[in-house]
Amino acid sequence: MEHIDGRMLIGGELVESAGGAWLDSVDPATEEIIGRVPAGSPEDIGAAVEAASDAFPEWAGKSMQERADILREYGRRLRSEHKRILEIEVRDTGNSVSKLRHDVVAAVRGVEYFAGLGTELKGETIPAGGGSLHYSVREPYGVVGRIVPFNHPILFAAKFAAPLMAGNCIVIKPSEQSPLSASVLGEIVRDTLPPGVVNIVTGDGRGAGDPLVRHPAVKRISFIGSVPTGLAIQRAAAEVAVKHVSLELGGKNPLIVFPDADPEEVSTAAVAGMNFGWQGQSCGSTSRLLVPDALYSEIVSRVAAKVDAIVMGDPGDESVQAGPMNSRGQLDKTLRYIDIAHEDGARLVAGGVRPTGPQFERGYWVRPTVFADVTSDMRIFREEVFGPILSIVRYSDVEEAMRLANDVEYGLTASIWTNDLTAAMRAAQRVRAGYVWVNDTSRHFLGTGFGGMNNSGVGREECFDEMLSYTELKTVHVRV
Ligand code: NAP
């Protein structure tokens, strides 16, 4: 792959950072530097917010149809650059090409979905009486700040149609870990959207993310990332002004197996639910497998055998099922949790080591890993690893399963596996999670809100509520 010399997009221009600093980006499979992006500074954030503020009146003044036409054209161009983006993204993230391919498609579908919903941003007339007319309208915030993580870089950066259809302009801060595709995105946006409507400032959390959160002209902040950063963003925002902050955060998601489940089917699902194509670096991964006594030994051995059979290697190879971790930091964190799991007394039944062979000598490699006999006092039960570690937990009755399912600070996703409809519906009612699958895992469906309960977040994306969340309601009283 050619070396990528990335640029930011500010006010329709592809630019370097004001301070002239750069961030290198590394291929996690080889540790080779494959490109660089500007290290955005508070000054760059200031320029991007100013560009967005300048572009806002004209953008908000366009008709819904005009905005939709522009966004659809942007979506077409994004789709046409699919191959180029995919090649960069595989090298920059280490995610397997067979899985990552879907991300650009999902981003385009998100654009098309919201482009069609503009005229649904309706207000109401309210029969409050008293000889008057009351009505409400939905107005855009103005400039939205969006900060996204490393695991789905193009998907999260490119799907900005909800705030835009609502009439806002936006400043996006991608992750410093896998920022290269954002540079291609900048070119596509420059060619398809009016200047300043979408701005992209690369850089790290301290230099670019925090100034974006604190900027007084940014009242609406949309964040995807970890709980600690989400809390830091809430604190920083509150130090400056009253802001609307939506948070899509981490998870420690349960897959609850009921005694009537088919052991082979559920073992396959447990492996799929871990998203090993992303090396488990997926917020919705079902990383706690809760198994009843009667099925425990059989499911532990079936899952371990399936995970041992996962093919690791070059993430650009279609037959490869798991590539490297995204960064040295992610690898070190995963290895630390493997040590902690051993110390806490969990039983390693698959992986836990670096793969062997010449191609794995450099790069951030660790085999997909399974620990059995995990109990609720262990750290791998309670804490999000955001890596390829599946914890298998044994339970005796449904009460215990539900208690275990809800016994963490998170509440993002849950999966329930049973053919007993009543049991499934009861469990879906009782589990504290924003997104629940029955007899499925991992899948997202546009129109069905995704987001977390408890410390997994505030707000929902991928649905009409997401678009509403980029508007403020204004109510008007007219004395007739
Ligand atoms: P992260 O460390 O929280 O970083 C996310 C983004 O925030 C990055 O762009 C980061 O910049 C930026 N950032 C860091 N500190 C900041 C600060 N003080 N102020 C403003 N911005 C700041 O998360 P990550 O490691 O990239 O991603 C993994 C996490 O995201 C996991 O917890 C995962 O579960 C969660 N996630 C959630 C969802 C969901 O839909 N719920 C989806 C995907 C991922 P730099 O990295 O450039 O420094």
Short mmCIF file of C-alpha atoms and ligand atoms in Angstrom, two decimals:
data_model
loop_
_atom_site.label_atom_id
_atom_site.label_comp_id
_atom_site.label_asym_id
_atom_site.label_seq_id
_atom_site.Cartn_x
_atom_site.Cartn_y
_atom_site.Cartn_z
CA MET A 1 0.00 0.00 0.00
CA GLU A 2 1.22 3.52 -0.82
CA HIS A 3 2.34 5.66 2.13
CA ILE A 4 -0.60 7.91 3.13
CA ASP A 5 0.21 11.54 3.73
CA GLY A 6 -3.07 12.59 5.33
CA ARG A 7 -4.70 15.98 5.63
CA MET A 8 -7.48 17.43 7.77
CA LEU A 9 -10.54 19.08 6.26
CA ILE A 10 -11.30 22.58 7.51
CA GLY A 11 -13.66 24.92 5.68
CA GLY A 12 -13.49 22.84 2.49
CA GLU A 13 -9.67 22.85 2.37
CA LEU A 14 -7.37 19.87 2.94
CA VAL A 15 -4.82 21.24 5.40
CA GLU A 16 -1.93 20.41 7.72
CA SER A 17 -2.19 21.34 11.38
CA ALA A 18 -1.48 24.90 12.44
CA GLY A 19 1.44 23.73 14.60
CA GLY A 20 2.91 21.55 11.82
CA ALA A 21 2.99 18.42 14.03
CA TRP A 22 2.17 14.92 12.73
CA LEU A 23 1.02 11.57 14.08
CA ASP A 24 2.41 8.43 12.43
CA SER A 25 0.11 5.49 11.87
CA VAL A 26 1.35 1.92 12.14
CA ASP A 27 0.20 -1.31 10.48
CA PRO A 28 -0.50 -3.46 13.56
CA ALA A 29 0.30 -6.66 11.64
CA THR A 30 3.87 -5.58 10.88
CA GLU A 31 4.58 -2.50 13.04
CA GLU A 32 5.58 -0.62 9.87
CA ILE A 33 4.66 3.05 9.56
CA ILE A 34 2.14 3.23 6.72
CA GLY A 35 1.12 6.87 6.88
CA ARG A 36 0.70 9.99 8.94
CA VAL A 37 -1.96 12.56 9.72
CA PRO A 38 -1.74 16.10 11.09
CA ALA A 39 -1.77 16.33 14.90
CA GLY A 40 -4.64 18.77 15.28
CA SER A 41 -4.35 21.44 17.98
CA PRO A 42 -6.79 23.69 19.84
CA GLU A 43 -6.09 26.27 17.13
CA ASP A 44 -7.22 23.81 14.44
CA ILE A 45 -10.35 23.00 16.42
CA GLY A 46 -11.04 26.73 16.69
CA ALA A 47 -10.70 27.11 12.91
CA ALA A 48 -12.93 24.08 12.24
CA VAL A 49 -15.67 25.29 14.59
CA GLU A 50 -15.52 28.73 13.00
CA ALA A 51 -15.83 27.19 9.52
CA ALA A 52 -18.81 25.12 10.68
CA SER A 53 -20.44 28.18 12.29
CA ASP A 54 -19.97 30.17 9.08
CA ALA A 55 -21.45 27.38 6.95
CA PHE A 56 -24.41 26.81 9.29
CA PRO A 57 -26.89 29.54 8.21
CA GLU A 58 -26.80 28.54 4.55
CA TRP A 59 -26.89 24.81 5.28
CA ALA A 60 -29.78 25.17 7.74
CA GLY A 61 -31.55 27.35 5.17
CA LYS A 62 -31.58 24.63 2.52
CA SER A 63 -34.72 22.60 1.97
CA MET A 64 -34.82 19.02 3.24
CA GLN A 65 -34.79 17.82 -0.36
CA GLU A 66 -31.64 19.81 -1.14
CA ARG A 67 -29.85 18.44 1.92
CA ALA A 68 -30.98 14.90 1.06
CA ASP A 69 -29.77 15.22 -2.55
CA ILE A 70 -26.34 16.42 -1.40
CA LEU A 71 -26.02 13.65 1.18
CA ARG A 72 -27.11 10.97 -1.29
CA GLU A 73 -24.44 12.18 -3.72
CA TYR A 74 -21.92 12.00 -0.88
CA GLY A 75 -23.08 8.43 -0.13
CA ARG A 76 -22.66 7.43 -3.80
CA ARG A 77 -19.11 8.78 -3.84
CA LEU A 78 -18.31 7.00 -0.57
CA ARG A 79 -19.55 3.75 -2.07
CA SER A 80 -17.49 4.29 -5.23
CA GLU A 81 -14.32 4.71 -3.12
CA HIS A 82 -15.10 1.47 -1.27
CA LYS A 83 -12.02 -0.48 -2.44
CA ARG A 84 -9.53 2.26 -1.66
CA ILE A 85 -10.98 2.88 1.80
CA LEU A 86 -11.11 -0.84 2.58
CA GLU A 87 -7.47 -1.37 1.67
CA ILE A 88 -6.34 1.49 3.92
CA GLU A 89 -8.64 0.53 6.74
CA VAL A 90 -7.52 -3.13 6.85
CA ARG A 91 -3.86 -2.06 7.08
CA ASP A 92 -4.56 0.70 9.59
CA THR A 93 -6.82 -1.28 11.96
CA GLY A 94 -5.81 -4.95 11.59
CA ASN A 95 -9.49 -5.90 11.28
CA SER A 96 -10.19 -8.83 8.93
CA VAL A 97 -11.14 -7.74 5.43
CA SER A 98 -14.06 -10.19 5.21
CA LYS A 99 -15.75 -8.45 8.17
CA LEU A 100 -14.53 -4.90 7.61
CA ARG A 101 -15.97 -4.84 4.09
CA HIS A 102 -19.39 -4.32 5.62
CA ASP A 103 -18.40 -1.04 7.36
CA VAL A 104 -18.37 1.19 4.28
CA VAL A 105 -21.65 -0.34 3.13
CA ALA A 106 -23.17 0.25 6.57
CA ALA A 107 -22.00 3.89 6.53
CA VAL A 108 -23.61 4.46 3.11
CA ARG A 109 -26.84 2.80 4.22
CA GLY A 110 -26.91 5.04 7.28
CA VAL A 111 -26.58 8.08 5.01
CA GLU A 112 -29.41 6.87 2.74
CA TYR A 113 -31.65 6.05 5.73
CA PHE A 114 -31.37 9.50 7.33
CA ALA A 115 -31.49 11.30 3.97
CA GLY A 116 -35.00 9.90 3.58
CA LEU A 117 -36.21 10.97 7.02
CA GLY A 118 -35.82 14.75 6.90
CA THR A 119 -39.48 15.67 6.64
CA GLU A 120 -40.28 13.44 9.62
CA LEU A 121 -38.59 16.01 11.89
CA LYS A 122 -42.05 17.36 12.62
CA GLY A 123 -43.26 19.60 15.38
CA GLU A 124 -46.80 19.51 16.74
CA THR A 125 -49.83 21.67 17.17
CA ILE A 126 -50.99 21.45 20.76
CA PRO A 127 -54.68 22.02 21.64
CA ALA A 128 -53.89 23.82 24.89
CA GLY A 129 -56.93 26.08 24.38
CA GLY A 130 -57.47 29.47 25.97
CA GLY A 131 -58.13 31.11 22.61
CA SER A 132 -54.60 30.52 21.44
CA LEU A 133 -52.55 28.45 19.05
CA HIS A 134 -49.62 26.45 20.31
CA TYR A 135 -47.16 24.74 18.03
CA SER A 136 -43.66 23.37 18.24
CA VAL A 137 -40.77 23.21 15.78
CA ARG A 138 -37.48 21.34 15.86
CA GLU A 139 -34.40 23.48 15.38
CA PRO A 140 -30.77 22.42 14.84
CA TYR A 141 -28.17 23.09 17.53
CA GLY A 142 -25.73 24.71 15.09
CA VAL A 143 -22.31 23.08 15.38
CA VAL A 144 -22.08 19.45 16.52
CA GLY A 145 -18.82 17.93 17.81
CA ARG A 146 -18.41 14.21 17.12
CA ILE A 147 -15.57 12.18 18.66
CA VAL A 148 -15.12 8.55 17.59
CA PRO A 149 -13.00 5.50 18.56
CA PHE A 150 -10.51 3.34 16.65
CA ASN A 151 -12.43 0.14 16.02
CA HIS A 152 -14.77 1.19 13.17
CA PRO A 153 -12.99 4.35 11.95
CA ILE A 154 -14.73 4.94 8.63
CA LEU A 155 -18.13 3.72 9.77
CA PHE A 156 -18.28 6.07 12.74
CA ALA A 157 -16.70 9.07 11.00
CA ALA A 158 -18.68 8.79 7.76
CA LYS A 159 -22.20 8.36 9.11
CA PHE A 160 -22.97 12.00 9.90
CA ALA A 161 -26.26 12.25 8.00
CA ALA A 162 -28.46 12.44 11.13
CA PRO A 163 -27.01 15.73 12.45
CA LEU A 164 -26.75 17.14 8.92
CA MET A 165 -30.32 16.34 7.88
CA ALA A 166 -31.42 18.09 11.08
CA GLY A 167 -29.65 21.20 9.76
CA ASN A 168 -26.43 21.13 11.82
CA CYS A 169 -22.84 21.44 10.66
CA ILE A 170 -20.23 19.19 12.25
CA VAL A 171 -16.61 18.86 13.39
CA ILE A 172 -15.40 15.24 13.58
CA LYS A 173 -12.40 14.07 15.64
CA PRO A 174 -11.29 10.54 14.58
CA SER A 175 -9.12 8.32 16.80
CA GLU A 176 -5.37 8.83 16.66
CA GLN A 177 -4.97 5.03 16.45
CA SER A 178 -6.49 4.38 13.00
CA PRO A 179 -6.88 7.80 11.40
CA LEU A 180 -5.83 7.20 7.78
CA SER A 181 -9.25 6.54 6.22
CA ALA A 182 -10.40 9.91 7.61
CA SER A 183 -8.07 11.50 5.11
CA VAL A 184 -9.85 9.84 2.17
CA LEU A 185 -13.14 10.82 3.79
CA GLY A 186 -11.91 14.42 3.80
CA GLU A 187 -11.40 14.31 0.02
CA ILE A 188 -14.86 12.84 -0.56
CA VAL A 189 -16.51 15.43 1.69
CA ARG A 190 -14.60 18.28 0.05
CA ASP A 191 -15.85 17.14 -3.37
CA THR A 192 -19.50 16.57 -2.43
CA LEU A 193 -20.53 18.90 0.41
CA PRO A 194 -20.47 22.70 0.69
CA PRO A 195 -17.32 24.01 2.46
CA GLY A 196 -17.46 24.00 6.26
CA VAL A 197 -20.55 21.81 6.61
CA VAL A 198 -18.36 18.85 7.62
CA ASN A 199 -14.88 19.40 9.07
CA ILE A 200 -12.44 16.68 10.13
CA VAL A 201 -9.68 17.39 12.64
CA THR A 202 -7.29 14.50 13.30
CA GLY A 203 -5.22 14.43 16.48
CA ASP A 204 -5.29 13.00 19.96
CA GLY A 205 -7.80 13.33 22.75
CA ARG A 206 -5.92 15.99 24.65
CA GLY A 207 -4.92 18.21 21.71
CA ALA A 208 -8.10 17.98 19.62
CA GLY A 209 -10.86 16.06 21.48
CA ASP A 210 -10.88 18.06 24.70
CA PRO A 211 -10.80 21.51 22.99
CA LEU A 212 -13.72 20.41 20.81
CA VAL A 213 -15.75 19.43 23.89
CA ARG A 214 -14.91 22.70 25.61
CA HIS A 215 -15.53 24.98 22.64
CA PRO A 216 -18.29 27.42 23.62
CA ALA A 217 -19.92 27.30 20.16
CA VAL A 218 -20.40 23.50 20.37
CA LYS A 219 -23.47 22.75 22.44
CA ARG A 220 -24.16 19.24 21.08
CA ILE A 221 -21.46 16.59 21.53
CA SER A 222 -21.81 13.07 20.23
CA PHE A 223 -19.22 10.66 21.61
CA ILE A 224 -18.44 7.00 20.93
CA GLY A 225 -15.72 5.47 23.10
CA SER A 226 -14.86 4.19 26.55
CA VAL A 227 -16.57 4.88 29.88
CA PRO A 228 -13.57 6.75 31.40
CA THR A 229 -13.37 9.10 28.39
CA GLY A 230 -17.16 9.52 28.42
CA LEU A 231 -16.98 10.62 32.04
CA ALA A 232 -14.07 12.98 31.28
CA ILE A 233 -16.11 14.52 28.45
CA GLN A 234 -19.13 15.03 30.70
CA ARG A 235 -16.91 16.71 33.29
CA ALA A 236 -15.11 18.91 30.73
CA ALA A 237 -18.38 19.94 29.08
CA ALA A 238 -19.90 20.83 32.44
CA GLU A 239 -16.94 23.05 33.31
CA VAL A 240 -17.71 25.24 30.29
CA ALA A 241 -21.45 25.35 29.71
CA VAL A 242 -24.68 23.35 29.72
CA LYS A 243 -24.28 20.93 26.82
CA HIS A 244 -26.19 18.02 25.32
CA VAL A 245 -23.77 15.09 25.41
CA SER A 246 -24.72 11.69 23.99
CA LEU A 247 -22.49 8.78 24.94
CA GLU A 248 -22.13 5.41 23.19
CA LEU A 249 -19.80 3.60 25.59
CA GLY A 250 -18.38 0.19 26.42
CA GLY A 251 -19.97 -3.09 27.42
CA LYS A 252 -19.42 -6.37 29.25
CA ASN A 253 -22.27 -8.07 27.54
CA PRO A 254 -23.86 -11.37 28.61
CA LEU A 255 -24.96 -14.20 26.34
CA ILE A 256 -27.42 -16.14 28.51
CA VAL A 257 -27.77 -19.78 27.48
CA PHE A 258 -30.96 -21.47 28.62
CA PRO A 259 -30.99 -25.23 29.37
CA ASP A 260 -33.03 -26.06 26.25
CA ALA A 261 -30.47 -24.47 23.88
CA ASP A 262 -28.69 -26.62 21.33
CA PRO A 263 -25.02 -26.81 22.52
CA GLU A 264 -23.54 -26.79 19.02
CA GLU A 265 -25.66 -23.88 17.83
CA VAL A 266 -25.01 -21.81 20.93
CA SER A 267 -21.26 -22.51 20.85
CA THR A 268 -21.12 -21.25 17.26
CA ALA A 269 -23.10 -18.18 18.33
CA ALA A 270 -20.81 -17.54 21.31
CA VAL A 271 -17.79 -17.43 19.00
CA ALA A 272 -19.60 -15.23 16.45
CA GLY A 273 -20.75 -12.93 19.26
CA MET A 274 -17.16 -12.21 20.24
CA ASN A 275 -16.45 -10.54 16.87
CA PHE A 276 -12.99 -12.09 16.62
CA GLY A 277 -12.67 -10.51 13.14
CA TRP A 278 -12.15 -7.34 15.19
CA GLN A 279 -10.16 -9.31 17.79
CA GLY A 280 -13.04 -8.70 20.17
CA GLN A 281 -12.57 -4.94 19.81
CA SER A 282 -16.26 -4.38 19.35
CA CYS A 283 -18.50 -2.71 21.93
CA GLY A 284 -21.36 -5.18 21.42
CA SER A 285 -19.24 -8.34 21.85
CA THR A 286 -20.90 -10.87 24.13
CA SER A 287 -17.84 -11.43 26.29
CA ARG A 288 -19.59 -13.19 29.20
CA LEU A 289 -21.12 -16.56 28.28
CA LEU A 290 -23.51 -17.67 31.06
CA VAL A 291 -24.08 -21.43 30.86
CA PRO A 292 -26.38 -23.69 32.96
CA ASP A 293 -24.89 -26.63 34.91
CA ALA A 294 -26.41 -29.22 32.59
CA LEU A 295 -24.68 -27.90 29.45
CA TYR A 296 -21.54 -26.49 31.03
CA SER A 297 -18.82 -29.07 30.21
CA GLU A 298 -20.10 -29.68 26.71
CA ILE A 299 -20.30 -25.98 25.81
CA VAL A 300 -16.88 -25.22 27.33
CA SER A 301 -15.23 -27.92 25.18
CA ARG A 302 -17.13 -27.00 22.01
CA VAL A 303 -16.35 -23.27 22.35
CA ALA A 304 -12.68 -23.97 23.16
CA ALA A 305 -12.34 -26.21 20.08
CA LYS A 306 -13.94 -23.61 17.80
CA VAL A 307 -11.75 -20.80 19.14
CA ASP A 308 -8.62 -22.95 18.82
CA ALA A 309 -9.55 -23.49 15.15
CA ILE A 310 -9.72 -19.76 14.33
CA VAL A 311 -7.33 -18.94 11.48
CA MET A 312 -5.05 -15.99 12.29
CA GLY A 313 -2.92 -14.12 9.81
CA ASP A 314 -2.75 -11.22 7.37
CA PRO A 315 -6.05 -9.38 7.88
CA GLY A 316 -6.12 -8.61 4.15
CA ASP A 317 -6.45 -12.33 3.35
CA GLU A 318 -10.11 -13.29 2.78
CA SER A 319 -9.70 -16.64 4.56
CA VAL A 320 -8.27 -15.12 7.74
CA GLN A 321 -10.67 -14.95 10.70
CA ALA A 322 -8.60 -12.90 13.16
CA GLY A 323 -5.80 -10.39 12.66
CA PRO A 324 -3.63 -8.48 15.13
CA MET A 325 -4.83 -6.18 17.91
CA ASN A 326 -5.20 -2.57 16.82
CA SER A 327 -2.20 -1.16 18.72
CA ARG A 328 0.53 -2.00 21.17
CA GLY A 329 -1.61 -0.46 23.90
CA GLN A 330 -4.50 -2.78 23.05
CA LEU A 331 -2.17 -5.81 22.99
CA ASP A 332 -0.58 -4.92 26.32
CA LYS A 333 -4.00 -4.43 27.90
CA THR A 334 -5.20 -7.82 26.66
CA LEU A 335 -2.05 -9.57 27.90
CA ARG A 336 -2.47 -7.86 31.26
CA TYR A 337 -6.03 -9.19 31.54
CA ILE A 338 -4.84 -12.70 30.66
CA ASP A 339 -2.39 -12.49 33.60
CA ILE A 340 -5.10 -11.11 35.87
CA ALA A 341 -7.48 -13.93 34.88
CA HIS A 342 -4.82 -16.53 35.75
CA GLU A 343 -4.11 -14.83 39.09
CA ASP A 344 -7.84 -14.68 39.90
CA GLY A 345 -8.13 -18.44 39.32
CA ALA A 346 -9.96 -18.65 35.97
CA ARG A 347 -9.18 -21.74 33.84
CA LEU A 348 -7.61 -21.08 30.42
CA VAL A 349 -9.21 -23.37 27.83
CA ALA A 350 -8.14 -21.72 24.55
CA GLY A 351 -5.53 -19.21 23.34
CA GLY A 352 -3.90 -16.93 25.87
CA VAL A 353 -0.63 -16.88 23.92
CA ARG A 354 1.01 -15.22 20.95
CA PRO A 355 0.56 -17.28 17.75
CA THR A 356 3.74 -18.92 16.50
CA GLY A 357 5.37 -18.63 13.08
CA PRO A 358 7.59 -16.16 11.24
CA GLN A 359 4.73 -13.83 10.27
CA PHE A 360 3.82 -13.27 13.93
CA GLU A 361 7.28 -12.20 15.09
CA ARG A 362 6.42 -8.54 14.61
CA GLY A 363 3.01 -6.99 15.18
CA TYR A 364 0.45 -7.00 17.96
CA TRP A 365 -0.65 -10.63 17.99
CA VAL A 366 -2.45 -12.71 20.58
CA ARG A 367 -4.60 -15.81 19.99
CA PRO A 368 -8.35 -15.52 20.63
CA THR A 369 -8.71 -16.61 24.23
CA VAL A 370 -11.31 -18.36 26.39
CA PHE A 371 -11.37 -18.65 30.16
CA ALA A 372 -13.79 -21.06 31.89
CA ASP A 373 -14.84 -21.16 35.56
CA VAL A 374 -15.02 -17.36 35.67
CA THR A 375 -16.87 -16.06 38.74
CA SER A 376 -18.49 -12.72 39.43
CA ASP A 377 -15.72 -11.55 41.76
CA MET A 378 -13.07 -11.79 39.01
CA ARG A 379 -11.96 -8.75 37.07
CA ILE A 380 -12.48 -10.44 33.66
CA PHE A 381 -16.13 -10.85 34.66
CA ARG A 382 -16.59 -7.21 35.65
CA GLU A 383 -14.29 -5.11 33.41
CA GLU A 384 -14.40 -4.48 29.68
CA VAL A 385 -11.20 -5.82 28.10
CA PHE A 386 -12.14 -4.68 24.59
CA GLY A 387 -10.04 -7.57 23.34
CA PRO A 388 -10.34 -11.24 22.32
CA ILE A 389 -11.14 -12.75 25.73
CA LEU A 390 -14.36 -14.71 26.26
CA SER A 391 -15.29 -15.54 29.87
CA ILE A 392 -17.46 -18.61 30.50
CA VAL A 393 -19.51 -18.49 33.70
CA ARG A 394 -21.52 -21.34 35.23
CA TYR A 395 -24.98 -20.87 36.75
CA SER A 396 -27.55 -23.09 38.46
CA ASP A 397 -30.97 -21.48 37.94
CA VAL A 398 -32.60 -18.60 36.05
CA GLU A 399 -32.52 -16.31 39.09
CA GLU A 400 -28.76 -16.71 39.31
CA ALA A 401 -28.38 -16.20 35.53
CA MET A 402 -30.29 -12.92 35.64
CA ARG A 403 -28.41 -11.73 38.70
CA LEU A 404 -25.08 -12.49 36.97
CA ALA A 405 -26.23 -10.87 33.72
CA ASN A 406 -27.00 -7.59 35.50
CA ASP A 407 -24.13 -7.65 37.99
CA VAL A 408 -21.81 -5.23 36.13
CA GLU A 409 -21.64 -1.45 35.70
CA TYR A 410 -22.43 -1.78 31.98
CA GLY A 411 -25.66 -2.38 30.05
CA LEU A 412 -25.02 -2.21 26.32
CA THR A 413 -26.11 -5.50 24.69
CA ALA A 414 -27.33 -8.92 25.79
CA SER A 415 -28.12 -12.15 23.98
CA ILE A 416 -30.66 -14.72 25.18
CA TRP A 417 -30.54 -18.22 23.75
CA THR A 418 -33.66 -20.40 24.10
CA ASN A 419 -36.64 -21.78 22.19
CA ASP A 420 -38.90 -21.13 25.17
CA LEU A 421 -40.69 -17.95 24.12
CA THR A 422 -41.90 -17.11 27.62
CA ALA A 423 -38.43 -17.54 29.11
CA ALA A 424 -36.95 -15.37 26.36
CA MET A 425 -39.48 -12.57 26.83
CA ARG A 426 -39.07 -12.60 30.62
CA ALA A 427 -35.30 -12.49 30.35
CA ALA A 428 -35.50 -9.66 27.78
CA GLN A 429 -37.66 -7.73 30.26
CA ARG A 430 -35.30 -8.30 33.15
CA VAL A 431 -31.91 -7.75 31.55
CA ARG A 432 -30.53 -4.19 31.86
CA ALA A 433 -29.20 -3.67 28.34
CA GLY A 434 -30.03 -1.19 25.60
CA TYR A 435 -29.99 -3.80 22.83
CA VAL A 436 -31.15 -7.40 23.28
CA TRP A 437 -30.91 -10.25 20.78
CA VAL A 438 -32.96 -13.42 21.18
CA ASN A 439 -31.23 -16.34 19.41
CA ASP A 440 -28.81 -14.02 17.66
CA THR A 441 -25.72 -11.90 18.34
CA SER A 442 -23.74 -8.98 16.90
CA ARG A 443 -26.18 -7.84 14.21
CA HIS A 444 -27.36 -4.24 13.85
CA PHE A 445 -30.50 -3.22 11.99
CA LEU A 446 -31.02 0.37 10.83
CA GLY A 447 -34.09 1.84 12.45
CA THR A 448 -33.65 -0.13 15.69
CA GLY A 449 -31.97 2.10 18.26
CA PHE A 450 -28.51 1.06 19.47
CA GLY A 451 -27.05 2.34 22.74
CA GLY A 452 -26.49 1.56 26.37
CA MET A 453 -28.14 1.53 29.79
CA ASN A 454 -26.25 2.00 33.08
CA ASN A 455 -22.69 3.21 32.44
CA SER A 456 -22.82 2.05 28.81
CA GLY A 457 -24.21 5.38 27.77
CA VAL A 458 -26.88 7.96 27.15
CA GLY A 459 -28.88 8.22 23.91
CA ARG A 460 -29.47 5.94 20.94
CA GLU A 461 -28.01 5.85 17.43
CA GLU A 462 -29.01 4.16 14.15
CA CYS A 463 -32.67 5.13 14.54
CA PHE A 464 -34.99 8.12 14.18
CA ASP A 465 -34.34 9.09 17.83
CA GLU A 466 -30.74 9.75 16.85
CA MET A 467 -31.88 12.39 14.37
CA LEU A 468 -34.27 13.97 16.87
CA SER A 469 -31.39 14.19 19.34
CA TYR A 470 -29.68 16.68 17.04
CA THR A 471 -32.58 19.11 17.38
CA GLU A 472 -33.93 21.37 20.10
CA LEU A 473 -37.66 21.77 20.53
CA LYS A 474 -39.08 25.28 20.37
CA THR A 475 -42.68 25.87 21.40
CA VAL A 476 -44.60 28.91 20.17
CA HIS A 477 -47.71 30.42 21.78
CA VAL A 478 -49.88 32.63 19.58
CA ARG A 479 -52.71 34.61 21.19
CA VAL A 480 -55.43 34.57 18.59
P1 NAP B 1 -11.41 6.05 23.97
O1 NAP B 1 -10.04 5.84 24.46
O2 NAP B 1 -12.44 6.47 24.92
O3 NAP B 1 -11.28 7.11 22.76
C1 NAP B 1 -12.38 7.46 21.97
C2 NAP B 1 -12.13 8.82 21.33
O4 NAP B 1 -12.07 9.81 22.35
C3 NAP B 1 -10.80 8.90 20.59
O5 NAP B 1 -10.98 9.68 19.43
C4 NAP B 1 -9.91 9.60 21.60
O6 NAP B 1 -8.83 10.25 21.02
C5 NAP B 1 -10.88 10.58 22.20
N1 NAP B 1 -10.48 11.11 23.51
C6 NAP B 1 -9.65 10.57 24.42
N2 NAP B 1 -9.58 11.35 25.52
C7 NAP B 1 -10.38 12.42 25.29
C8 NAP B 1 -10.75 13.57 26.04
N3 NAP B 1 -10.27 13.78 27.29
N4 NAP B 1 -11.61 14.44 25.51
C9 NAP B 1 -12.12 14.24 24.28
N5 NAP B 1 -11.81 13.19 23.51
C10 NAP B 1 -10.96 12.27 24.02
O7 NAP B 1 -11.95 4.73 23.26
P2 NAP B 1 -11.21 3.77 22.24
O8 NAP B 1 -10.17 3.01 22.96
O9 NAP B 1 -10.84 4.53 21.02
O10 NAP B 1 -12.42 2.82 21.83
C11 NAP B 1 -12.81 1.73 22.59
C12 NAP B 1 -14.02 2.03 23.45
O11 NAP B 1 -15.10 2.50 22.66
C13 NAP B 1 -14.54 0.77 24.13
O12 NAP B 1 -14.88 1.06 25.46
C14 NAP B 1 -15.76 0.42 23.31
O13 NAP B 1 -16.71 -0.39 23.98
C15 NAP B 1 -16.29 1.77 22.97
N6 NAP B 1 -17.20 1.72 21.82
C16 NAP B 1 -18.54 1.91 22.03
C17 NAP B 1 -19.43 1.82 20.97
C18 NAP B 1 -20.91 1.97 21.14
O14 NAP B 1 -21.62 2.10 20.13
N7 NAP B 1 -21.45 1.93 22.34
C19 NAP B 1 -18.93 1.54 19.69
C20 NAP B 1 -17.56 1.37 19.53
C21 NAP B 1 -16.70 1.47 20.59
P3 NAP B 1 -7.43 9.49 20.75
O15 NAP B 1 -7.67 8.03 20.81
O16 NAP B 1 -7.08 9.97 19.41
O17 NAP B 1 -6.53 9.98 21.82
#
